Coordinates of C-alpha atoms and ligand atoms in Angstrom, one line a residue:
M1 CA -66.9 179.8 -52.2
S2 CA -67.1 176.2 -50.6
I3 CA -66.9 172.6 -51.6
A4 CA -69.7 170.0 -50.7
L5 CA -69.4 166.3 -50.6
F6 CA -72.5 164.2 -51.7
I7 CA -71.2 160.7 -51.1
Q8 CA -73.4 157.7 -50.7
H9 CA -71.7 154.4 -49.4
R10 CA -68.3 155.8 -49.9
F11 CA -66.4 157.0 -46.9
S12 CA -67.0 160.6 -47.2
E13 CA -65.0 161.5 -44.0
R14 CA -62.0 159.7 -45.7
W15 CA -62.4 162.1 -48.9
K16 CA -63.0 165.3 -46.7
D17 CA -59.6 164.4 -44.6
H18 CA -57.7 164.0 -47.9
L19 CA -59.1 167.2 -49.6
T20 CA -58.6 169.2 -46.4
T21 CA -54.8 168.2 -46.5
L22 CA -54.6 169.6 -50.0
L23 CA -56.8 172.7 -49.4
P24 CA -56.3 173.5 -45.8
D25 CA -57.9 176.8 -45.7
Q26 CA -61.0 175.6 -47.7
K27 CA -64.5 175.1 -46.3
I28 CA -65.3 171.3 -47.1
E29 CA -68.6 170.0 -45.8
I30 CA -70.4 166.7 -46.1
Y31 CA -74.2 166.9 -47.4
P32 CA -76.8 167.6 -45.6
E33 CA -74.7 169.6 -43.0
I34 CA -74.1 172.6 -45.2
E35 CA -74.2 175.9 -43.4
N36 CA -74.8 178.1 -46.4
P37 CA -76.1 176.5 -49.6
D38 CA -75.4 179.8 -51.6
M39 CA -71.6 179.5 -50.9
V40 CA -71.4 176.1 -52.5
E41 CA -69.7 176.2 -56.0
Y42 CA -68.2 173.0 -56.4
A43 CA -69.7 169.6 -55.6
I44 CA -68.4 166.2 -55.3
S45 CA -71.0 163.6 -56.1
W46 CA -71.2 159.7 -55.8
K47 CA -74.9 158.7 -56.3
H48 CA -76.4 161.7 -55.0
E49 CA -80.1 162.1 -54.1
M50 CA -81.8 163.0 -57.4
G51 CA -82.8 166.7 -57.6
V52 CA -80.8 167.8 -54.6
F53 CA -78.6 170.2 -56.5
S54 CA -81.4 172.6 -57.0
Q55 CA -81.2 174.1 -53.4
F56 CA -77.5 175.1 -54.4
K57 CA -78.1 178.3 -56.8
N58 CA -74.3 179.1 -57.2
L59 CA -73.2 175.8 -58.2
K60 CA -70.8 175.8 -61.0
V61 CA -69.0 172.3 -61.1
I62 CA -70.3 168.8 -59.9
A63 CA -67.2 166.2 -59.8
S64 CA -68.0 162.6 -60.2
L65 CA -66.2 160.7 -57.5
G66 CA -65.7 157.9 -60.4
A67 CA -65.1 157.5 -64.1
G68 CA -68.7 157.1 -64.5
V69 CA -70.9 160.0 -64.7
H70 CA -74.4 158.6 -65.6
H71 CA -75.5 159.0 -61.8
I72 CA -74.9 162.7 -62.4
L73 CA -76.1 163.2 -66.1
K74 CA -79.4 161.3 -65.4
D75 CA -80.3 163.9 -62.8
E76 CA -82.5 166.2 -65.2
S77 CA -82.8 168.8 -62.6
I78 CA -79.1 169.9 -63.1
S79 CA -78.8 173.0 -65.0
K80 CA -77.0 172.9 -68.5
E81 CA -74.7 175.3 -67.2
I82 CA -73.1 173.2 -64.6
K83 CA -69.8 171.5 -65.8
V84 CA -69.5 167.8 -65.0
T85 CA -66.0 166.2 -64.4
R86 CA -64.8 162.6 -63.8
I87 CA -62.0 160.8 -62.2
V88 CA -59.0 159.9 -64.7
D89 CA -56.6 158.2 -62.2
D90 CA -53.6 155.9 -62.7
Q91 CA -54.6 153.7 -60.0
L92 CA -58.1 153.4 -61.1
Q93 CA -56.7 152.2 -64.5
K94 CA -54.3 149.6 -62.5
D95 CA -56.9 148.3 -60.4
M96 CA -59.5 147.7 -63.2
A97 CA -56.8 146.0 -65.3
S98 CA -55.6 143.8 -62.6
F99 CA -59.2 142.8 -61.7
V100 CA -60.1 141.9 -65.3
L101 CA -56.9 140.3 -65.7
T102 CA -57.7 138.0 -62.6
Q103 CA -61.1 137.0 -63.9
C104 CA -59.6 136.1 -67.2
L105 CA -57.3 133.7 -65.6
N106 CA -60.0 132.4 -63.4
V107 CA -62.1 131.6 -66.4
S108 CA -59.2 130.2 -68.5
R109 CA -57.9 128.3 -65.7
N110 CA -61.1 126.9 -64.8
I111 CA -60.8 128.2 -61.3
F112 CA -64.6 129.2 -61.0
Q113 CA -65.3 125.6 -62.0
Y114 CA -63.1 124.2 -59.3
L115 CA -64.5 126.1 -56.6
R116 CA -68.0 124.8 -57.5
Q117 CA -66.6 121.3 -57.6
Q118 CA -65.0 121.7 -54.3
E119 CA -68.6 122.4 -52.8
N120 CA -69.3 118.7 -53.7
K121 CA -65.9 117.4 -53.0
E122 CA -65.5 116.5 -56.5
W123 CA -62.1 115.9 -57.8
K124 CA -62.2 116.3 -61.9
L125 CA -59.5 117.7 -63.9
S126 CA -60.2 119.6 -67.0
T127 CA -58.0 120.8 -69.8
Y128 CA -57.1 124.7 -70.4
K129 CA -56.2 127.0 -72.8
T130 CA -53.2 129.3 -72.2
P131 CA -53.4 133.1 -72.5
E132 CA -51.7 132.8 -75.7
E133 CA -54.5 130.7 -76.9
T134 CA -57.2 132.9 -75.4
K135 CA -58.9 135.9 -77.1
V136 CA -60.3 138.7 -74.8
G137 CA -62.2 141.3 -76.4
I138 CA -63.1 144.5 -74.7
L139 CA -66.3 146.8 -75.4
G140 CA -65.1 150.3 -74.8
M141 CA -61.4 151.2 -75.5
G142 CA -61.4 154.5 -73.3
V143 CA -59.2 155.1 -70.4
L144 CA -59.9 151.9 -68.8
G145 CA -60.4 149.6 -71.6
K146 CA -56.8 150.7 -73.1
A147 CA -54.9 150.0 -69.8
T148 CA -57.0 146.7 -69.2
A149 CA -56.0 145.7 -72.9
Q150 CA -52.5 146.4 -72.3
L151 CA -52.0 144.4 -69.2
L152 CA -54.1 141.7 -70.7
H153 CA -51.5 141.7 -73.6
Q154 CA -48.6 141.8 -71.4
N155 CA -50.0 138.6 -69.7
G156 CA -50.0 136.8 -72.9
F157 CA -53.6 137.1 -74.0
Q158 CA -54.5 137.9 -77.5
V159 CA -56.4 141.1 -77.1
L160 CA -59.3 142.8 -79.3
G161 CA -61.0 146.3 -78.5
W162 CA -64.1 147.8 -80.0
S163 CA -65.0 151.5 -79.6
R164 CA -66.9 154.1 -81.4
S165 CA -63.9 155.4 -83.1
K166 CA -61.0 153.5 -84.5
K167 CA -57.9 153.1 -82.3
E168 CA -54.4 152.4 -82.8
I169 CA -52.7 150.5 -79.9
D170 CA -49.8 148.5 -80.1
H171 CA -50.4 144.6 -79.9
I172 CA -54.1 145.2 -79.9
T173 CA -56.6 144.4 -82.7
T174 CA -59.0 147.2 -82.7
Y175 CA -62.4 147.5 -84.4
E176 CA -64.7 150.6 -84.9
A177 CA -68.3 150.7 -84.2
S178 CA -69.6 149.4 -87.6
E179 CA -67.1 146.1 -87.1
L180 CA -68.8 144.6 -84.2
N181 CA -69.6 141.6 -86.0
Q182 CA -66.1 140.8 -86.9
F183 CA -64.9 141.6 -83.4
L184 CA -67.3 139.5 -81.6
S185 CA -67.0 136.5 -83.9
Q186 CA -63.5 135.9 -82.3
T187 CA -63.9 137.0 -78.8
E188 CA -63.7 134.1 -76.2
I189 CA -64.0 136.4 -73.0
L190 CA -66.1 139.5 -73.6
V191 CA -65.1 142.4 -71.3
C192 CA -67.5 145.2 -71.0
L193 CA -66.2 148.8 -70.2
L194 CA -68.6 150.9 -72.1
P195 CA -70.2 154.2 -70.3
I196 CA -73.9 154.4 -70.2
T197 CA -75.1 156.6 -72.9
K198 CA -78.4 156.8 -75.0
A199 CA -76.7 154.4 -77.4
T200 CA -75.2 152.0 -75.1
I201 CA -78.0 151.1 -72.8
G202 CA -78.9 147.5 -73.1
I203 CA -76.2 147.0 -75.7
V204 CA -75.1 143.6 -74.5
N205 CA -78.1 141.6 -75.3
H206 CA -78.9 138.2 -77.1
E207 CA -77.7 139.8 -80.4
I208 CA -74.2 140.1 -78.9
F209 CA -74.3 136.9 -77.0
N210 CA -75.3 135.1 -80.2
Q211 CA -72.3 136.2 -82.3
L212 CA -69.7 135.0 -79.6
P213 CA -68.3 131.6 -80.2
K214 CA -70.1 128.9 -78.1
G215 CA -68.9 128.6 -74.5
S216 CA -67.4 132.2 -74.3
S217 CA -67.5 134.0 -70.8
F218 CA -68.5 137.5 -70.1
I219 CA -67.4 139.9 -67.6
N220 CA -69.3 143.1 -66.7
V221 CA -67.1 145.8 -64.9
A222 CA -68.9 148.9 -66.5
R223 CA -72.6 149.4 -65.5
G224 CA -75.6 146.8 -65.0
E225 CA -77.7 149.1 -67.4
L226 CA -75.7 147.9 -70.2
V227 CA -77.0 144.4 -70.1
E228 CA -80.2 142.8 -70.6
D229 CA -80.4 140.7 -67.5
A230 CA -82.9 138.1 -69.0
D231 CA -80.8 137.6 -72.2
L232 CA -77.8 137.0 -70.2
L233 CA -79.6 134.4 -68.3
Q234 CA -80.8 132.7 -71.3
A235 CA -77.4 132.7 -73.0
L236 CA -76.1 130.9 -69.9
E237 CA -79.2 128.2 -69.9
K238 CA -78.2 127.6 -73.8
K239 CA -74.6 127.3 -72.8
Q240 CA -73.9 129.9 -75.4
L241 CA -72.1 131.5 -72.5
N242 CA -69.9 129.6 -70.0
W243 CA -69.4 131.7 -67.1
A244 CA -70.7 135.4 -66.4
I245 CA -68.8 137.6 -64.0
L246 CA -70.5 140.6 -62.9
D247 CA -69.4 143.5 -60.9
V248 CA -72.2 146.0 -61.6
F249 CA -75.9 145.9 -61.5
K250 CA -78.9 147.6 -62.6
E251 CA -79.9 147.8 -58.7
E252 CA -77.2 147.8 -56.4
P253 CA -76.9 146.3 -53.9
L254 CA -78.3 143.5 -55.9
P255 CA -81.5 142.6 -54.5
E256 CA -81.7 139.2 -52.5
D257 CA -84.3 137.6 -54.8
H258 CA -82.3 138.3 -58.0
L259 CA -81.7 135.1 -60.1
F260 CA -78.0 136.0 -60.4
W261 CA -77.4 135.2 -56.9
E262 CA -78.0 131.5 -57.0
H263 CA -76.9 130.9 -60.6
P264 CA -74.3 128.4 -60.7
K265 CA -72.5 129.9 -63.7
V266 CA -72.6 133.6 -62.3
V267 CA -69.8 134.9 -60.2
I268 CA -70.9 138.3 -58.2
T269 CA -68.5 141.0 -56.9
P270 CA -70.0 143.9 -55.1
H271 CA -69.0 146.8 -57.6
S272 CA -65.8 146.5 -56.4
A273 CA -63.6 146.0 -59.7
S274 CA -61.9 149.5 -59.2
L275 CA -62.6 151.7 -56.2
T276 CA -61.5 155.4 -56.7
N277 CA -58.7 155.8 -54.4
P278 CA -58.8 158.8 -52.3
K279 CA -54.9 159.2 -51.8
T280 CA -54.4 159.4 -55.5
A281 CA -57.7 160.9 -57.0
S282 CA -58.3 163.8 -54.3
K283 CA -55.3 165.6 -56.2
Q284 CA -57.2 166.0 -59.2
L285 CA -60.4 167.2 -57.4
A286 CA -58.4 169.9 -55.6
E287 CA -56.6 170.9 -58.7
N288 CA -59.9 171.5 -60.3
Y289 CA -61.3 173.5 -57.4
L290 CA -58.1 175.8 -57.7
R291 CA -58.7 175.9 -61.3
L292 CA -62.4 176.9 -61.0
E293 CA -61.3 179.6 -58.6
E294 CA -58.6 180.9 -61.0
K295 CA -61.3 180.6 -64.0
K296 CA -58.9 178.4 -65.7
D297 CA -59.9 175.2 -67.8
L298 CA -60.9 172.3 -65.7
L299 CA -59.3 168.8 -66.2
N300 CA -61.6 165.6 -67.3
V301 CA -64.6 167.6 -68.3
V302 CA -67.4 165.3 -69.5
D303 CA -69.2 166.0 -72.9
R304 CA -72.7 166.1 -71.3
E305 CA -74.3 165.7 -74.8
R306 CA -72.2 162.7 -75.9
G307 CA -72.7 161.1 -72.3
Y308 CA -69.1 160.6 -71.4
Ligands
LIG401 P1 -64.1 156.4 -71.2 O1 -62.7 156.9 -71.0 O2 -64.9 157.7 -71.6 O3 -64.1 155.4 -72.5 C1 -65.4 154.9 -73.0 C2 -65.1 154.3 -74.2 O4 -66.6 153.6 -74.8 C3 -64.6 154.8 -75.3 O5 -63.6 154.0 -75.8 C4 -65.8 155.3 -76.3 O6 -65.4 155.3 -77.6 C5 -66.6 153.9 -76.0 N1 -67.9 154.2 -76.7 C6 -69.0 155.0 -76.0 N2 -70.0 154.9 -76.3 C7 -69.8 153.9 -77.5 C8 -70.6 153.4 -78.5 N3 -72.0 153.8 -78.9 N4 -70.1 152.4 -79.2 C9 -69.0 151.9 -79.3 N5 -68.1 152.4 -78.2 C10 -68.5 153.3 -77.3 O7 -64.3 155.5 -69.8 P2 -63.5 154.8 -68.9 O8 -63.0 155.8 -68.0 O9 -62.8 154.0 -69.8 O10 -64.7 154.3 -68.1 C11 -65.6 153.2 -68.7 C12 -66.9 152.7 -67.6 O11 -66.3 152.1 -66.6 C13 -67.2 154.0 -66.8 O12 -68.2 154.7 -67.7 C14 -67.9 153.4 -65.6 O13 -69.0 153.2 -65.8 C15 -67.0 152.2 -65.6 N6 -66.4 152.0 -64.3 C16 -66.5 151.0 -63.5 C17 -65.9 150.6 -62.4 C18 -66.1 149.3 -61.4 O14 -65.5 149.4 -60.2 N7 -66.8 148.4 -61.7 C19 -64.8 151.5 -62.0 C20 -64.5 152.6 -62.8 C21 -65.5 152.8 -63.9 P3 -64.4 156.5 -78.2 O15 -63.0 156.0 -77.6 O16 -64.5 156.3 -79.7 O17 -65.1 157.7 -77.9
LIG402 C1 -67.1 153.2 -60.7 O1 -67.9 152.4 -60.7 C2 -66.4 154.3 -61.4 O2 -67.3 154.7 -62.1 O3 -65.3 154.8 -61.1

């Protein structure tokens, strides 16, 4: 039994080194250099090439290198028998929460506006709202949404959370699926932390933007597929939205000719809100491999039908 890594753009050698330290006697290979595909029972994927797993007849588990799993679930060639796991890691949560907090402060303290003004040597003071006067609404109150909500609250923001099922979280005002309108009508900074599923693709569209108070801002740290880009651009044009801070895109890297690059009200980061940390996260990958060997239940298994 062996482990194979299928990792695009994310430092395969570093992952291999960390896993080798934890599983010193284990064969760990990096695709495409796989000696015997029939030996591979455990694969680790970050944006693998579609269809690649059909050569691995004895594959039992595909572990996502991230919290998101759509890059695996969208590959229809993967047999239904194969289990899919994902990363749930304290460091991933801390990094996401601090990224979103940073962006909420940048918005509320007018930092993006001042950076634009600096380009024109423009000295123009604006008033600002304190965190206590600002309502941040989070779409998706899972592992990352909850950690983000808590950090925002600790820093004074008023926090609202929306998810499929109702949550009870101290100091956070929570809404379930049917209460979306109520949630949106109060949200001044909207943060997207939903997974991609059949129900969420394109969910952030004109209907959502139009229900926010005029001049709200939007932070997408989930996935580009959740957002209708044309509706987002229109909401910015109409000043329904003030800022869009986008970390994720339908196509990554974002194509050079995409309108987002030049838009004065769009801030772009290169899918870097929270990068899975090999030092902390390789422990659960190794643990799951040992569990597979010992035929024990795996950690962080994804419900493939539900999509997250
Ligand atoms: P998670 O724990 O699975 O949480 C998902 C949340 O979304 C849950 O609260 C779930 O509701 C809610 N949800 C799902 N479908 C819904 C629907 N149709 N309507 C309303 N709510 C719905 O996921 P996570 O670990 O927090 O990660 C969220 C996403 O963040 C990942 O899928 C990934 O794409 C993205 N991400 C991005 C970065 C980055 O660097 N930009 C890093 C890590 C992750 P219930 O609680 O009711 O089930
Ligand atoms: C990153 O985008 C992740 O899903 O962990």
